[in-house]
mmCIF file of C-alpha atoms in Angstrom:
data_model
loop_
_atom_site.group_PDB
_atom_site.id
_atom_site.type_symbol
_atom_site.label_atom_id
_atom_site.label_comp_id
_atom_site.label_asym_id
_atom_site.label_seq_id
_atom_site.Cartn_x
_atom_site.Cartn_y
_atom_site.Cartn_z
ATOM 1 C CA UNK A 1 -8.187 -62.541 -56.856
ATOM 2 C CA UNK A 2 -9.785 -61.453 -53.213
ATOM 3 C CA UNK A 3 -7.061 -60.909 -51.103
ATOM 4 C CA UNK A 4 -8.514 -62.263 -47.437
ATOM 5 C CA UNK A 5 -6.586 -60.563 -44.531
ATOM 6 C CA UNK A 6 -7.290 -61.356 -41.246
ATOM 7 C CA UNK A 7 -7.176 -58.041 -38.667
ATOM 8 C CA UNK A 8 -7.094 -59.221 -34.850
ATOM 9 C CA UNK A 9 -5.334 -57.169 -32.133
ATOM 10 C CA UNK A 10 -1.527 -58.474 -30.989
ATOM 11 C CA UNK A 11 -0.978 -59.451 -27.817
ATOM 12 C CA UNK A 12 2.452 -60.244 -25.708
ATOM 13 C CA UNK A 13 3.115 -64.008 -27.437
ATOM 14 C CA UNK A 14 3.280 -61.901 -31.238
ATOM 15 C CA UNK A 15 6.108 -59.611 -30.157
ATOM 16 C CA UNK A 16 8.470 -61.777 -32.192
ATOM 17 C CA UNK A 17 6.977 -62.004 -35.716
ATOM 18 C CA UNK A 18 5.949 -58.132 -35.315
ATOM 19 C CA UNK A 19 9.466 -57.345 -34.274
ATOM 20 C CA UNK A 20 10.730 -59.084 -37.263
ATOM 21 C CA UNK A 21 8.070 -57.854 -39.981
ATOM 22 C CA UNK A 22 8.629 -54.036 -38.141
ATOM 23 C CA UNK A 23 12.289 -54.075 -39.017
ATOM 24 C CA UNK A 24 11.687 -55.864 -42.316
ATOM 25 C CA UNK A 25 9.434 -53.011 -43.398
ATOM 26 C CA UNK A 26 11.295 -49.755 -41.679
ATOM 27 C CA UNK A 27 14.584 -50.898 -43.001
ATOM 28 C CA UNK A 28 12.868 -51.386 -47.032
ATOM 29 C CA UNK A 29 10.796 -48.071 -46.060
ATOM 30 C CA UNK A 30 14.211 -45.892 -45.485
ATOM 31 C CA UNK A 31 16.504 -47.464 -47.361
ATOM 32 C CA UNK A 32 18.515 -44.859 -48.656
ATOM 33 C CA UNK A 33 16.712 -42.018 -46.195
ATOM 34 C CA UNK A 34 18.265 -42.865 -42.519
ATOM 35 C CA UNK A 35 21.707 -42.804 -42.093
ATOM 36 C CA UNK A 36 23.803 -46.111 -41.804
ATOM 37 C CA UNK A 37 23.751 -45.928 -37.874
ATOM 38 C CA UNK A 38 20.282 -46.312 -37.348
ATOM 39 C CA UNK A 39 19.926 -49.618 -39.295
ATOM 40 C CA UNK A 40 22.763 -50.652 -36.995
ATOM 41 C CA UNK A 41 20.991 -49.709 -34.150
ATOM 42 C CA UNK A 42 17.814 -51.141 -35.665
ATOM 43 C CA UNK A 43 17.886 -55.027 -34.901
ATOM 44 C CA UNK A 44 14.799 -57.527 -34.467
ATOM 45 C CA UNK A 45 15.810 -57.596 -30.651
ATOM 46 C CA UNK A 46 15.939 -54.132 -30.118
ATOM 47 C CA UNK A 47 12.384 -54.000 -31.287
ATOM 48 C CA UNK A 48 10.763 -57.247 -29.681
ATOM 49 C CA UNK A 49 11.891 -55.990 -26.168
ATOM 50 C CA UNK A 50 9.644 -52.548 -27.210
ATOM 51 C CA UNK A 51 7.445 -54.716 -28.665
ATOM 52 C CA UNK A 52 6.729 -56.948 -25.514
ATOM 53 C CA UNK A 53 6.885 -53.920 -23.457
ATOM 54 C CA UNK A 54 4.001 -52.517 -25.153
ATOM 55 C CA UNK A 55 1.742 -55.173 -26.003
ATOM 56 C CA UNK A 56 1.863 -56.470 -22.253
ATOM 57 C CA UNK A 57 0.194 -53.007 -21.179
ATOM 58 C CA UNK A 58 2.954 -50.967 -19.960
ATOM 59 C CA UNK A 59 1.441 -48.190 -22.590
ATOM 60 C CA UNK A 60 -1.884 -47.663 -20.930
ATOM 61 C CA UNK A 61 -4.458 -46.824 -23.946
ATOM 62 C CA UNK A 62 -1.853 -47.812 -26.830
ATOM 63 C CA UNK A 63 -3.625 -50.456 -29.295
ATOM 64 C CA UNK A 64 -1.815 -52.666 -31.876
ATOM 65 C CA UNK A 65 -4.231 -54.215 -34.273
ATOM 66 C CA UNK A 66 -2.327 -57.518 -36.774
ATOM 67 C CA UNK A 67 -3.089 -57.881 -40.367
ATOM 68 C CA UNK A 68 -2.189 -61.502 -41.353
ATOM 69 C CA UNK A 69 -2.385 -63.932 -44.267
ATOM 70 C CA UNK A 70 -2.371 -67.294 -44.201
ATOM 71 C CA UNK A 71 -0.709 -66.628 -40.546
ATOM 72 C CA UNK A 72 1.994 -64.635 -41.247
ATOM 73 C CA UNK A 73 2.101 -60.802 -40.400
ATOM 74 C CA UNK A 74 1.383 -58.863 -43.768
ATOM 75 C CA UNK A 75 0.899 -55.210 -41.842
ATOM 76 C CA UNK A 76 -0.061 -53.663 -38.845
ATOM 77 C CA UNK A 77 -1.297 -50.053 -37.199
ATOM 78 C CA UNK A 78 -0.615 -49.073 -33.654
ATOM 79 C CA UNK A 79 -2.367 -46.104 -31.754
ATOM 80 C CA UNK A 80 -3.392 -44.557 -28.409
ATOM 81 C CA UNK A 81 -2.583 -41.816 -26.606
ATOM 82 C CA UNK A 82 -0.342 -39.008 -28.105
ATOM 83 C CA UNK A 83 3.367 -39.430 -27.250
ATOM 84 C CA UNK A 84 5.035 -36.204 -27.939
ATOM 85 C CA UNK A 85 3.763 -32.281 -27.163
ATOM 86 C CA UNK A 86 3.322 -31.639 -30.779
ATOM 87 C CA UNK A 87 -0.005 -34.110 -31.095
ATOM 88 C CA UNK A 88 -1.626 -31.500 -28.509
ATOM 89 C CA UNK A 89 -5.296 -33.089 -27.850
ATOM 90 C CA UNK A 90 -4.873 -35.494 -31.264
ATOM 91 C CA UNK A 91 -4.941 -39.146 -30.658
ATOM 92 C CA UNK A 92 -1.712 -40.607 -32.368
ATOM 93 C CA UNK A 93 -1.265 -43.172 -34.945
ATOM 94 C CA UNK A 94 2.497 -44.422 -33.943
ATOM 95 C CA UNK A 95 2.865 -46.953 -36.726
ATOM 96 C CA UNK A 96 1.093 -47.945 -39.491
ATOM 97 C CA UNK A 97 3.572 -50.625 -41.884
ATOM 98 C CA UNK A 98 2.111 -52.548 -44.644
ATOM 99 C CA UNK A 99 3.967 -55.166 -46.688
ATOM 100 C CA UNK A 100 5.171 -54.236 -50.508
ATOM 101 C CA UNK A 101 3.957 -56.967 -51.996
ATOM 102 C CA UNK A 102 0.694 -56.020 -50.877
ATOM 103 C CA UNK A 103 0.891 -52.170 -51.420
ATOM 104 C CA UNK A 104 -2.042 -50.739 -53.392
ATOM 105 C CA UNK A 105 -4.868 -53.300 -52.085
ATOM 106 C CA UNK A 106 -6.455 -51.044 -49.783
ATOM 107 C CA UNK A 107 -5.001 -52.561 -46.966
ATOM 108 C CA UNK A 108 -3.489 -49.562 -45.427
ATOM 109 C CA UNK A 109 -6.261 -47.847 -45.767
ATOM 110 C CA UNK A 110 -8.248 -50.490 -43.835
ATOM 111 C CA UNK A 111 -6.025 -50.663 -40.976
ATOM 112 C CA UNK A 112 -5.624 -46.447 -40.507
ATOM 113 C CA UNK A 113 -9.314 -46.807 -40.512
ATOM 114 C CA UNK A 114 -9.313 -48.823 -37.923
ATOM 115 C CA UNK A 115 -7.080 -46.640 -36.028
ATOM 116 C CA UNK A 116 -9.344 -43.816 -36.524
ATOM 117 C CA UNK A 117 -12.331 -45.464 -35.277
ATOM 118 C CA UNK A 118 -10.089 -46.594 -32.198
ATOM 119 C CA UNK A 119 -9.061 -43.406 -31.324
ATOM 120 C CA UNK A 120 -12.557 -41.819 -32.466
ATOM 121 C CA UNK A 121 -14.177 -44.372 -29.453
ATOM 122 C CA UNK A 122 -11.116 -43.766 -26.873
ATOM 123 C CA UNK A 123 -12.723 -39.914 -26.979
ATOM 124 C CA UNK A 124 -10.522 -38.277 -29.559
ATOM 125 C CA UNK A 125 -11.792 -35.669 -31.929
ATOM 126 C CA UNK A 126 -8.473 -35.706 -33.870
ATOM 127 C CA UNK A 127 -6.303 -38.124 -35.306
ATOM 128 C CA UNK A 128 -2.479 -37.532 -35.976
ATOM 129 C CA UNK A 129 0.866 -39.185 -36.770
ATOM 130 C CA UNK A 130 4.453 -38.180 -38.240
ATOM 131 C CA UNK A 131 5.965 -39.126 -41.081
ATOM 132 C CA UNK A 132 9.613 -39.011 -42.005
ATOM 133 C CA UNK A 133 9.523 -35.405 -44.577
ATOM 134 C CA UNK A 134 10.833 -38.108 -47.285
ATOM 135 C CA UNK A 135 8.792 -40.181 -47.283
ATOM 136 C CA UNK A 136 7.089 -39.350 -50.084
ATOM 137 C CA UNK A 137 4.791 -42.426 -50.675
ATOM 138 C CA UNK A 138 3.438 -41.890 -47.502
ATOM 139 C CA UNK A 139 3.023 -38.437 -47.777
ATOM 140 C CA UNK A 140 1.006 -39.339 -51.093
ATOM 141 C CA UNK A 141 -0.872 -42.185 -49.486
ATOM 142 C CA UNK A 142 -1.931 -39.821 -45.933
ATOM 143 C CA UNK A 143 -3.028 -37.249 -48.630
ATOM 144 C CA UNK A 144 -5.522 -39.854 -50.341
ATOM 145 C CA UNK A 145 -6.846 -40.376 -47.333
ATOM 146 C CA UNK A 146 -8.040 -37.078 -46.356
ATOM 147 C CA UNK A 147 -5.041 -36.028 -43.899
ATOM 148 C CA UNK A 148 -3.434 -32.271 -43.656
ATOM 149 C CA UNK A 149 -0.280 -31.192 -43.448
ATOM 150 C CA UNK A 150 -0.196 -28.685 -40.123
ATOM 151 C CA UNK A 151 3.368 -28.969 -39.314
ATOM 152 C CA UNK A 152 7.294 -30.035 -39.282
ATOM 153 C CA UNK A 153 9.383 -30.638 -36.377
ATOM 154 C CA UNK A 154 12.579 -32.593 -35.912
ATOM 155 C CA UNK A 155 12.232 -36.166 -34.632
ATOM 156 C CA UNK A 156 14.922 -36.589 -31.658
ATOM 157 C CA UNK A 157 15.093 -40.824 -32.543
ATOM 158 C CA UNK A 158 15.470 -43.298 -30.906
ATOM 159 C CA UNK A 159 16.983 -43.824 -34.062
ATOM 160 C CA UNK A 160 18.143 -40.828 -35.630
ATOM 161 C CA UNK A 161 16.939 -36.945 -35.847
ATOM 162 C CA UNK A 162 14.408 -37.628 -38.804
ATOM 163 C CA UNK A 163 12.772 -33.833 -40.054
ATOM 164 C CA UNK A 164 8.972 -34.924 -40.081
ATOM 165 C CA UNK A 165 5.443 -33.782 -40.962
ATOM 166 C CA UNK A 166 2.430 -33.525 -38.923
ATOM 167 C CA UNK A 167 -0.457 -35.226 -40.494
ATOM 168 C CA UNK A 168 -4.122 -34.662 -39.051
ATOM 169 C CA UNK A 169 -7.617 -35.861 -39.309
ATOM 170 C CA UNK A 170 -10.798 -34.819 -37.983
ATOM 171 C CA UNK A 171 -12.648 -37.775 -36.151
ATOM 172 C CA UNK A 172 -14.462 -39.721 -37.016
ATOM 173 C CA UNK A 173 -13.609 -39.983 -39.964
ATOM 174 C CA UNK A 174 -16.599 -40.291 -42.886
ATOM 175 C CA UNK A 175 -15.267 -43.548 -44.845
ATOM 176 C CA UNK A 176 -17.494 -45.298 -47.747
ATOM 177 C CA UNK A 177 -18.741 -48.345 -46.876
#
């Protein structure tokens, strides 16, 4: 069976449905990993105000691209400018969330190519993003795809002090066809 997913960028009006699929994902992504505060500090309305914020351009250069079946949000990948010292010159990928039930299908490698060719066109020579150190199927997945491992450094939140891994890419990125 093809699996047809649509890829469009968000705007302002899908702040909502991304809020809610964003929590859906992070909470079934860390379950077990983050302590008990931050998924009490996690809530859809926590996010859709951040959300909002940054699709109505008050992150100048961030991008958030929708993946979406049948209409409903199935995965997304946000990127732009770097947001913390440790990216140095790298463009940053800030979030890249797929849905379970779709794991395996190539879509997350669709979207962080994406991402790369974003960043590659916004002038970056060098893609990067964290990843919680536990995450392990992440880890696996950012291997896959051609990313190294140059570094750890503690995550100060805004959810909880998460010990992370730099992950980095040379741009662009040489993807089959």
């Amino acid at each position: 069976m093809t699996l047809t997913v649509d890829i469009r960028p968000a705007i302002a009006d899908d702040a909502q449905d991304l809020a809610a699929f964003h929590v859906r994902i992070w909470r079934e992504t860390y379950r077990g990993v983050a302590p008990a505060e931050a998924y009490a500090l996690l809530d859809e309305a926590r996010r859709c105000d951040r959300w909002r914020a940054s699709l109505s351009g008050e992150k100048p250069g961030m991008r958030t691209l929708l993946a979406t079946l049948d209409g409903r949000i199935v995965g997304f990948v946000a990127f732009g400018p770097p947001g913390a010292e440790i990216f140095g010159d790298m463009g940053e990928v800030m979030h890249l969330y797929v849905d379970s039930a779709l794991a395996g299908r190539g879509l997350g490698k669709r979207l962080l190519g994406l991402a790369f060719d974003g960043l590659a066109a916004a002038g970056y020579r060098r893609a990067g993003l964290a990843v919680v150190a536990e995450n392990a199927n992440a880890r696996a997945f950012y291997r896959a795809q051609g990313g190294a491992e140059i570094g750890k450094f503690t995550d100060p939140g805004p959810l909880w002090r998460s010990e992370n891994v730099l992950v980095a890419w040379t741009l662009p990125v040489a993807r089959p066809v």
